[in-house]
XYZ file of N, CA and C in Angstrom:
618
model
N -5.705 -20.585 43.045
C -6.094 -20.088 41.124
C -5.895 -21.363 39.816
N -7.179 -22.136 39.598
C -6.703 -22.800 38.692
C -6.100 -22.486 37.251
N -5.340 -23.737 36.664
C -4.545 -23.094 35.776
C -5.336 -23.863 34.392
N -4.824 -23.166 32.951
C -5.427 -23.784 31.894
C -4.007 -24.209 31.078
N -3.986 -25.163 30.677
C -3.139 -25.920 29.610
C -3.224 -26.560 28.874
N -2.886 -25.974 27.153
C -3.112 -26.692 25.809
C -2.016 -26.746 24.760
N -2.281 -27.570 23.849
C -1.362 -27.189 22.552
C -2.596 -26.870 21.891
N -1.836 -25.854 20.603
C -2.321 -25.909 19.547
C -1.434 -25.469 18.227
N -1.757 -26.242 17.005
C -1.577 -26.987 16.120
C -1.461 -25.469 14.449
N -0.106 -24.793 14.227
C -0.177 -23.744 13.656
C -0.407 -24.613 12.262
N -1.678 -24.147 11.079
C -1.750 -25.739 9.953
C -1.491 -24.710 8.724
N -1.531 -24.562 7.454
C -1.453 -23.579 6.464
C -0.503 -24.914 5.858
N -0.360 -23.781 4.573
C 0.282 -23.996 3.441
C 1.456 -23.199 3.311
N 2.637 -23.806 2.472
C 4.238 -23.147 2.668
C 4.018 -21.366 2.750
N 4.516 -20.985 3.208
C 4.643 -19.597 3.045
C 3.838 -18.101 3.352
N 2.879 -19.129 4.451
C 1.671 -18.523 4.665
C 1.828 -17.219 5.894
N 2.947 -17.383 6.823
C 3.593 -17.242 7.662
C 3.399 -17.633 8.850
N 3.102 -19.244 8.998
C 3.216 -19.706 10.596
C 3.729 -19.510 11.037
N 4.881 -19.683 11.055
C 6.170 -19.310 11.959
C 6.572 -17.537 13.075
N 5.745 -16.587 11.480
C 5.714 -15.736 12.247
C 4.821 -15.298 13.262
N 3.817 -15.825 12.973
C 2.473 -16.008 14.016
C 3.180 -16.714 14.788
N 3.564 -17.424 15.125
C 3.893 -18.312 16.398
C 4.910 -17.710 16.837
N 6.398 -17.190 16.355
C 6.868 -15.916 17.466
C 6.240 -14.599 17.718
N 5.190 -14.388 16.975
C 5.000 -13.674 17.306
C 3.633 -13.514 18.935
N 3.651 -14.897 19.009
C 2.516 -14.708 20.511
C 3.123 -15.246 21.586
N 4.307 -15.953 21.328
C 5.275 -16.063 22.219
C 6.014 -15.547 22.974
N 6.253 -14.633 21.826
C 7.145 -13.130 21.534
C 8.793 -13.323 22.001
N 8.988 -14.473 21.327
C 10.376 -14.639 21.113
C 10.620 -15.581 20.345
N 11.466 -15.907 19.088
C 11.809 -16.057 18.067
C 12.508 -17.787 18.445
N 12.021 -18.728 17.767
C 12.280 -20.131 18.272
C 12.343 -20.342 16.763
N 11.243 -20.094 15.864
C 11.417 -21.069 14.630
C 11.508 -20.258 13.027
N 12.186 -20.333 12.634
C 13.295 -19.439 11.500
C 12.125 -19.267 10.660
N 12.083 -18.236 9.665
C 11.412 -17.327 8.697
C 12.369 -17.159 7.862
N 11.926 -17.489 6.717
C 12.428 -17.035 5.371
C 11.307 -16.827 4.600
N 11.661 -15.744 3.386
C 10.613 -15.907 2.406
C 10.653 -17.149 1.315
N 10.601 -18.473 1.637
C 10.981 -19.641 1.025
C 9.966 -20.318 1.533
N 9.462 -21.911 0.299
C 8.922 -22.525 1.528
C 9.756 -23.180 1.917
N 9.618 -24.210 2.990
C 9.800 -25.424 3.451
C 11.013 -24.918 4.566
N 10.791 -23.816 4.787
C 11.990 -23.384 6.113
C 11.442 -23.527 7.103
N 10.435 -23.929 7.274
C 10.290 -25.539 8.571
C 10.153 -26.408 7.858
N 10.499 -27.082 8.420
C 10.269 -28.198 8.021
C 10.105 -30.116 8.826
N 10.187 -29.329 10.227
C 9.653 -30.129 11.178
C 9.123 -29.490 12.203
N 7.964 -30.102 13.294
C 7.353 -29.579 14.327
C 8.100 -28.848 15.643
N 7.871 -27.448 15.319
C 8.707 -26.570 15.708
C 7.585 -26.168 16.713
N 7.554 -26.105 18.444
C 6.932 -25.962 19.016
C 7.682 -24.752 20.494
N 6.527 -23.497 20.222
C 6.481 -22.319 21.040
C 5.789 -22.691 21.737
N 6.504 -22.208 23.650
C 5.567 -21.868 24.686
C 5.095 -20.353 25.487
N 3.548 -20.408 25.713
C 3.249 -19.269 25.909
C 2.994 -19.250 27.334
N 3.346 -18.471 28.568
C 2.544 -18.641 29.732
C 2.526 -17.388 30.157
N 1.105 -16.928 30.348
C 0.927 -16.009 30.456
C -0.233 -16.018 31.753
N -0.604 -15.245 32.418
C -1.721 -15.003 33.856
C -1.856 -17.050 34.054
N -2.742 -17.369 33.644
C -3.553 -18.793 34.005
C -2.967 -19.793 33.512
N -2.809 -19.018 32.169
C -2.656 -20.226 30.638
C -1.580 -20.271 30.325
N -1.217 -21.869 30.069
C 0.078 -22.178 29.359
C -0.431 -22.646 27.896
N 0.712 -22.272 26.749
C 0.279 -22.177 25.320
C 0.988 -23.232 24.790
N 1.458 -24.395 24.574
C 1.998 -25.144 23.409
C 1.959 -24.981 22.310
N 2.551 -23.996 21.749
C 2.003 -23.770 20.100
C 3.414 -24.963 18.951
N 2.516 -25.483 18.437
C 3.102 -26.437 17.533
C 3.189 -25.707 16.070
N 4.481 -25.320 15.780
C 4.499 -24.398 14.029
C 4.603 -25.507 12.961
N 3.518 -26.371 12.265
C 3.731 -27.084 11.128
C 4.481 -26.219 9.761
N 5.420 -27.459 9.325
C 5.737 -27.398 7.994
C 4.277 -26.835 7.445
N 5.055 -26.722 6.515
C 3.667 -26.116 5.182
C 3.526 -27.151 4.531
N 1.794 -28.018 4.070
C 1.690 -28.497 4.112
C 1.301 -28.343 2.226
N 2.009 -29.680 1.142
C 2.723 -29.097 0.038
C 1.396 -29.636 -0.864
N 0.822 -29.696 -1.582
C 0.024 -30.236 -3.111
C 0.674 -31.299 -3.563
N 2.081 -30.477 -4.276
C 2.684 -31.948 -4.541
C 3.525 -32.296 -3.972
N 3.904 -33.575 -3.348
C 4.771 -33.781 -2.720
C 5.609 -35.420 -2.758
N 6.043 -35.419 -4.125
C 7.096 -36.338 -4.947
C 7.590 -37.171 -3.881
N 8.608 -35.593 -4.172
C 10.470 -36.170 -3.275
C 9.701 -36.173 -1.756
N 10.513 -37.291 -1.705
C 10.787 -38.095 0.345
C 10.621 -36.605 1.070
N 11.958 -36.084 0.167
C 11.379 -34.379 2.101
C 10.192 -33.924 1.318
N 9.535 -33.795 0.764
C 7.900 -33.474 0.649
C 7.140 -34.198 1.257
N 6.885 -35.469 0.810
C 6.308 -36.301 1.690
C 6.903 -36.374 2.951
N 7.989 -36.184 3.400
C 8.602 -36.254 5.118
C 7.661 -35.012 5.496
N 7.965 -34.195 5.230
C 7.410 -32.563 5.860
C 5.937 -32.562 6.057
N 5.037 -33.518 4.935
C 3.520 -33.121 4.930
C 3.096 -34.229 6.038
N 3.745 -35.313 6.457
C 3.481 -36.159 7.163
C 3.363 -35.700 8.767
N 5.058 -34.336 8.526
C 5.221 -34.427 9.773
C 4.071 -33.022 10.233
N 4.014 -32.398 9.220
C 2.375 -31.644 9.441
C 0.931 -32.152 10.205
N 0.692 -33.295 9.872
C 0.128 -34.088 9.862
C -0.534 -34.419 11.326
N 1.048 -35.224 11.200
C 0.650 -35.147 12.724
C 0.534 -34.674 14.203
N 1.027 -33.442 13.891
C 0.459 -32.256 14.663
C -0.692 -32.120 15.277
N -1.553 -32.850 14.553
C -2.959 -32.792 14.550
C -3.410 -33.149 15.280
N -3.285 -34.554 15.713
C -3.444 -35.599 16.037
C -3.936 -35.637 18.081
N -2.863 -34.317 18.917
C -3.106 -34.372 19.947
C -2.769 -33.251 20.322
N -3.937 -32.272 19.849
C -3.587 -30.657 20.235
C -5.625 -30.158 20.662
N -4.984 -28.995 21.137
C -6.912 -29.221 21.923
C -7.714 -27.812 20.896
N -6.797 -27.564 19.868
C -7.163 -26.744 18.952
C -6.473 -26.804 17.325
N -7.016 -26.575 16.296
C -5.756 -25.710 15.371
C -6.650 -24.757 14.822
N -4.837 -23.647 14.877
C -5.355 -22.316 14.119
C -5.169 -22.869 12.537
N -6.087 -22.606 11.768
C -5.541 -23.204 10.179
C -5.360 -21.412 9.102
N -4.203 -21.226 8.798
C -3.737 -19.926 8.577
C -3.391 -20.158 6.811
N -4.691 -18.797 6.464
C -4.408 -18.619 5.214
C -4.247 -17.486 4.931
N -4.094 -16.833 3.272
C -3.404 -15.313 2.979
C -5.105 -14.406 2.583
N -5.357 -13.276 3.307
C -5.802 -12.992 3.472
C -6.679 -12.471 2.283
N -7.860 -12.619 1.178
C -8.268 -12.447 0.442
C -7.746 -12.943 -1.224
N -7.182 -14.647 -0.623
C -6.472 -15.779 -1.275
C -7.266 -16.664 -1.262
N -7.726 -18.038 -1.600
C -8.148 -18.595 -1.325
C -7.284 -19.761 -2.457
N -6.090 -20.783 -2.120
C -5.329 -21.448 -3.312
C -5.642 -23.112 -3.400
N -5.504 -24.081 -3.910
C -5.123 -25.628 -3.877
C -4.699 -25.856 -3.359
N -3.915 -25.337 -2.263
C -3.175 -25.510 -0.966
C -4.180 -25.641 -0.246
N -4.709 -24.297 0.238
C -5.046 -24.531 1.395
C -6.686 -25.065 1.303
N -7.186 -25.692 -0.045
C -7.892 -26.815 -0.010
C -7.714 -28.007 0.508
N -5.705 -28.385 -0.209
C -5.800 -29.084 0.678
C -5.379 -30.418 1.872
N -5.102 -28.373 2.502
C -4.938 -28.144 4.103
C -6.400 -28.457 4.636
N -7.575 -27.676 3.594
C -9.177 -27.695 4.695
C -9.161 -29.152 4.317
N -8.614 -30.119 3.971
C -9.074 -31.726 3.636
C -8.449 -32.441 5.399
N -7.592 -31.997 5.070
C -6.295 -32.670 6.181
C -7.233 -32.519 7.723
N -7.990 -31.049 7.934
C -8.215 -31.239 8.868
C -9.549 -31.476 9.076
N -10.282 -31.833 8.006
C -11.962 -32.915 7.747
C -11.767 -33.340 9.533
N -11.336 -33.856 9.452
C -11.920 -35.463 10.851
C -10.806 -34.779 11.666
N -10.500 -33.628 11.406
C -9.894 -33.203 13.605
C -11.200 -32.668 14.304
N -11.360 -33.465 15.134
C -12.271 -32.947 16.440
C -12.398 -32.160 16.929
N -11.310 -31.352 16.780
C -10.657 -30.075 18.124
C -10.983 -28.979 17.408
N -11.569 -27.626 17.908
C -12.163 -26.557 17.485
C -11.103 -26.257 16.023
N -11.024 -25.808 15.476
C -10.338 -25.122 13.876
C -10.674 -23.570 14.095
N -9.839 -23.018 14.591
C -10.285 -21.045 14.116
C -9.123 -20.874 12.865
N -9.878 -20.085 12.138
C -8.991 -19.525 10.720
C -8.463 -18.379 11.085
N -6.941 -18.032 10.541
C -6.786 -16.519 10.351
C -5.596 -16.861 9.105
N -6.512 -15.215 9.106
C -6.316 -14.390 7.774
C -5.671 -13.446 7.849
N -3.806 -14.555 7.580
C -2.902 -13.905 7.345
C -2.542 -12.452 7.017
N -1.675 -11.555 7.027
C -1.320 -10.505 5.382
C -2.572 -9.893 5.701
N -3.544 -9.547 6.236
C -4.658 -8.197 6.259
C -4.055 -7.064 6.030
N -2.798 -6.849 6.514
C -2.601 -5.656 5.714
C -2.493 -5.317 4.677
N -1.723 -5.833 3.537
C -1.875 -5.950 2.348
C -3.282 -5.860 1.424
N -4.351 -5.901 2.210
C -4.985 -6.116 1.602
C -5.702 -4.302 0.946
N -5.825 -3.844 -0.472
C -6.532 -2.564 -0.628
C -7.577 -2.488 -0.214
N -8.097 -3.283 -0.781
C -9.964 -2.912 -0.952
C -10.572 -3.709 0.574
N -11.044 -3.506 0.984
C -11.450 -4.043 2.410
C -12.628 -4.703 1.979
N -13.854 -3.581 1.200
C -15.180 -4.328 1.152
C -14.726 -5.814 0.199
N -13.702 -6.201 -0.478
C -13.008 -7.394 -1.559
C -13.272 -7.959 -0.118
N -12.447 -8.063 0.591
C -11.711 -8.346 2.061
C -13.668 -9.188 2.749
N -14.571 -8.296 2.509
C -15.787 -9.279 3.321
C -16.072 -9.774 2.481
N -15.634 -9.633 1.239
C -16.632 -10.783 0.603
C -16.389 -12.391 0.850
N -14.940 -12.010 0.343
C -14.074 -13.269 0.530
C -14.262 -14.500 1.849
N -14.471 -12.955 3.416
C -14.553 -13.744 4.020
C -15.662 -14.693 4.114
N -17.183 -14.028 3.869
C -18.389 -14.451 3.427
C -17.982 -15.849 3.116
N -17.529 -16.209 1.728
C -17.143 -17.549 1.061
C -16.529 -18.406 1.732
N -15.270 -17.610 2.126
C -14.265 -18.894 3.485
C -15.743 -19.700 4.200
N -16.202 -18.670 5.153
C -16.905 -18.856 5.689
C -18.125 -20.202 5.801
N -18.252 -19.964 4.572
C -19.016 -21.214 3.847
C -17.886 -23.027 3.256
N -16.604 -22.729 3.368
C -16.371 -23.578 3.679
C -16.052 -25.105 4.524
N -15.770 -24.664 5.889
C -16.032 -25.682 7.030
C -16.584 -24.678 8.374
N -16.740 -25.111 9.375
C -17.454 -24.601 10.566
C -16.214 -24.587 11.215
N -15.980 -22.960 11.671
C -15.010 -22.407 12.111
C -15.533 -21.819 13.466
N -15.055 -22.437 14.288
C -14.979 -21.632 15.805
C -14.741 -20.554 15.655
N -13.917 -19.787 15.283
C -13.521 -18.218 14.605
C -12.717 -17.972 13.558
N -12.933 -16.685 13.526
C -12.193 -16.414 11.834
C -11.636 -14.887 12.410
N -10.701 -15.168 12.146
C -9.836 -13.926 12.916
C -8.846 -13.164 11.824
N -9.350 -12.540 10.846
C -8.225 -11.275 10.205
C -7.167 -10.665 10.608
N -6.264 -10.776 10.412
C -5.084 -10.425 11.025
C -4.031 -10.425 9.623
N -3.055 -9.596 10.744
C -0.872 -9.485 10.557
C -0.426 -10.089 11.657
N 0.286 -10.533 10.937
C 1.430 -11.341 12.198
C 2.492 -10.666 12.482
N 3.183 -9.916 11.442
C 4.079 -9.080 11.036
C 3.875 -7.880 12.484
N 2.841 -7.059 12.136
C 2.613 -6.118 12.463
C 1.575 -6.725 14.119
N 1.389 -7.488 14.284
C 0.594 -8.226 15.171
C -0.522 -7.376 15.654
N -1.316 -7.210 14.403
C -2.539 -6.739 14.859
C -3.668 -7.954 14.529
N -5.044 -7.989 15.837
C -5.692 -9.105 15.719
C -5.072 -10.374 16.833
N -3.914 -10.235 16.596
C -3.505 -11.492 17.273
C -3.655 -11.871 18.621
N -3.494 -10.729 19.041
C -4.454 -10.337 20.760
C -5.794 -11.141 20.976
N -6.465 -10.515 20.285
C -7.508 -11.551 20.263
C -7.813 -13.380 19.865
N -6.728 -13.237 18.981
C -7.397 -14.910 18.540
C -6.399 -15.497 19.449
N -5.364 -14.615 20.311
C -4.394 -15.464 21.726
C -5.840 -15.905 22.430
N -6.954 -14.627 22.891
C -7.635 -14.692 24.146
C -8.534 -15.980 23.379
N -9.013 -16.070 22.807
C -9.810 -16.769 22.114
C -9.528 -18.530 22.226
N -7.675 -18.605 21.710
C -7.714 -19.801 22.547
C -7.225 -20.035 23.726
N -6.751 -19.167 24.712
C -7.623 -19.141 25.359
C -8.223 -20.241 26.390
N -9.116 -19.353 26.119
C -10.813 -19.596 25.937
C -10.746 -20.965 26.222
N -10.665 -22.048 25.017
C -10.420 -23.213 24.300
C -9.539 -24.202 25.325
N -9.176 -23.621 25.712
C -7.927 -24.514 27.420
C -8.553 -25.321 27.853
N -8.376 -26.346 28.065
C -8.857 -27.499 29.731
C -8.049 -26.636 30.847
N -8.766 -27.074 31.750
C -8.307 -25.969 33.606
C -7.014 -28.077 33.182
N -5.958 -27.168 34.171
C -4.726 -28.094 34.124
C -3.630 -27.964 34.491
N -2.815 -28.603 35.326
C -1.972 -28.458 35.630
C -0.313 -27.541 33.893
N 0.169 -26.927 34.836
C 1.739 -26.776 33.808
C 2.265 -27.444 33.268
N 2.883 -28.094 32.113
C 3.922 -28.314 32.020
C 5.326 -28.479 31.552
N 5.042 -26.909 31.995
C 6.858 -26.204 31.688
C 6.938 -25.411 32.802
N 8.187 -24.287 32.562
C 8.163 -23.411 33.446
C 7.215 -22.428 33.339
N 7.422 -21.552 33.786
C 6.980 -20.130 33.218
C 8.234 -19.489 31.935
N 9.128 -19.431 32.824
C 10.178 -19.139 31.735
C 10.465 -19.235 30.475
N 9.899 -21.092 30.596
C 10.557 -21.655 29.305
C 9.658 -20.778 27.528
N 10.426 -21.081 26.931
C 9.339 -20.901 26.110
C 9.676 -22.072 24.531
N 10.417 -22.809 24.723
C 10.248 -23.688 23.451
C 11.123 -25.297 24.361
N 10.753 -26.095 23.999
C 10.890 -27.568 24.661
C 12.305 -28.171 23.623
N 12.587 -27.359 22.991
C 13.421 -27.260 21.777
C 14.917 -27.250 22.704
N 15.724 -28.088 21.651
C 16.980 -27.649 22.426
C 18.095 -26.842 22.078
N 18.925 -26.246 23.000
C 19.408 -24.890 22.336
C 20.830 -24.891 21.281
N 20.972 -25.942 20.552
C 21.951 -26.956 19.513
C 20.504 -26.474 18.754
N 19.237 -27.221 18.847
C 18.326 -26.961 17.421
C 17.704 -25.582 17.146
N 17.799 -24.477 18.036
C 16.694 -23.638 17.505
C 18.279 -23.037 17.630
N 19.601 -23.274 17.672
C 20.966 -22.269 17.122
C 20.805 -22.333 15.300
N 20.858 -24.183 15.015
C 20.592 -24.966 14.397
C 19.420 -23.803 12.963
N 18.449 -23.637 13.506
C 16.909 -23.429 13.175
C 17.513 -21.362 12.419
N 18.280 -20.864 13.424
C 18.545 -19.340 13.192
C 19.730 -19.375 12.584
N 20.563 -20.559 12.200
C 21.481 -19.926 10.962
C 21.539 -20.345 10.085
N 20.731 -21.325 9.702
C 19.420 -21.997 8.300
C 18.872 -20.381 7.960
N 18.357 -19.868 8.999
C 17.360 -18.541 8.034
C 17.952 -17.476 7.465
N 19.484 -17.580 8.408
C 19.794 -16.165 8.110
C 21.026 -17.020 6.337
N 21.099 -18.204 6.522
C 21.794 -18.333 5.208
C 21.068 -18.510 4.136
N 19.898 -18.847 4.637
C 18.826 -18.466 3.063
C 18.693 -17.513 3.017
N 17.994 -16.325 3.757
C 17.942 -14.903 3.581
C 19.360 -14.405 1.820
N 20.689 -15.142 3.236
C 21.716 -14.091 2.130
C 22.045 -15.193 0.585
N 21.833 -16.665 0.520
C 21.781 -17.476 -0.175
C 20.985 -17.849 -1.388
N 19.507 -17.277 -0.677
C 18.435 -17.818 -1.371
C 18.586 -19.445 -2.054
N 19.276 -19.755 -0.925
C 18.480 -21.046 -1.208
C 18.316 -22.113 0.439
N 18.145 -23.924 0.362
C 18.482 -24.537 1.214
C 19.536 -25.433 1.362
């Protein structure tokens, strides 16, 4: 049986749910989650292995509109670097919203040659579904997306459909990791991320 393997970058502005989506897709928490910008500061990789396909998801830091500080500049560079060697990109936005930072992310993706999927997260929070349809039509005109998926990363709504669409895009290749690997990060790094997540929840600061 032939196998598929590829890499997928999850890109978007800060606090849009990128880490939550990756953790959900791989079924394991490897990326810290907190309701604060800059929770993810490095490209963090999570590995999905299922049936005949393995995907390395790259959870990128949120791309900032204002990157005056050295930290924010470094975070932006880290996020953009992840777009260079992937088979697909998932651009995440918040359903029903479009910000200047979303436009900045879209500009960063202008020269990406691989397919770009749009994931409209937090669809469960949209009360008027008819307004969501109008918003989706507007967003569709911003660029040619390989697919648009209104979803909820926390509830798992439509995440399976997104995953199947990504699997179809992966090329035939041998797997790069064992089927029980969930990340290629060190245990020390993952522990540090999860500890920082808890500290941010309790202390409300970096």
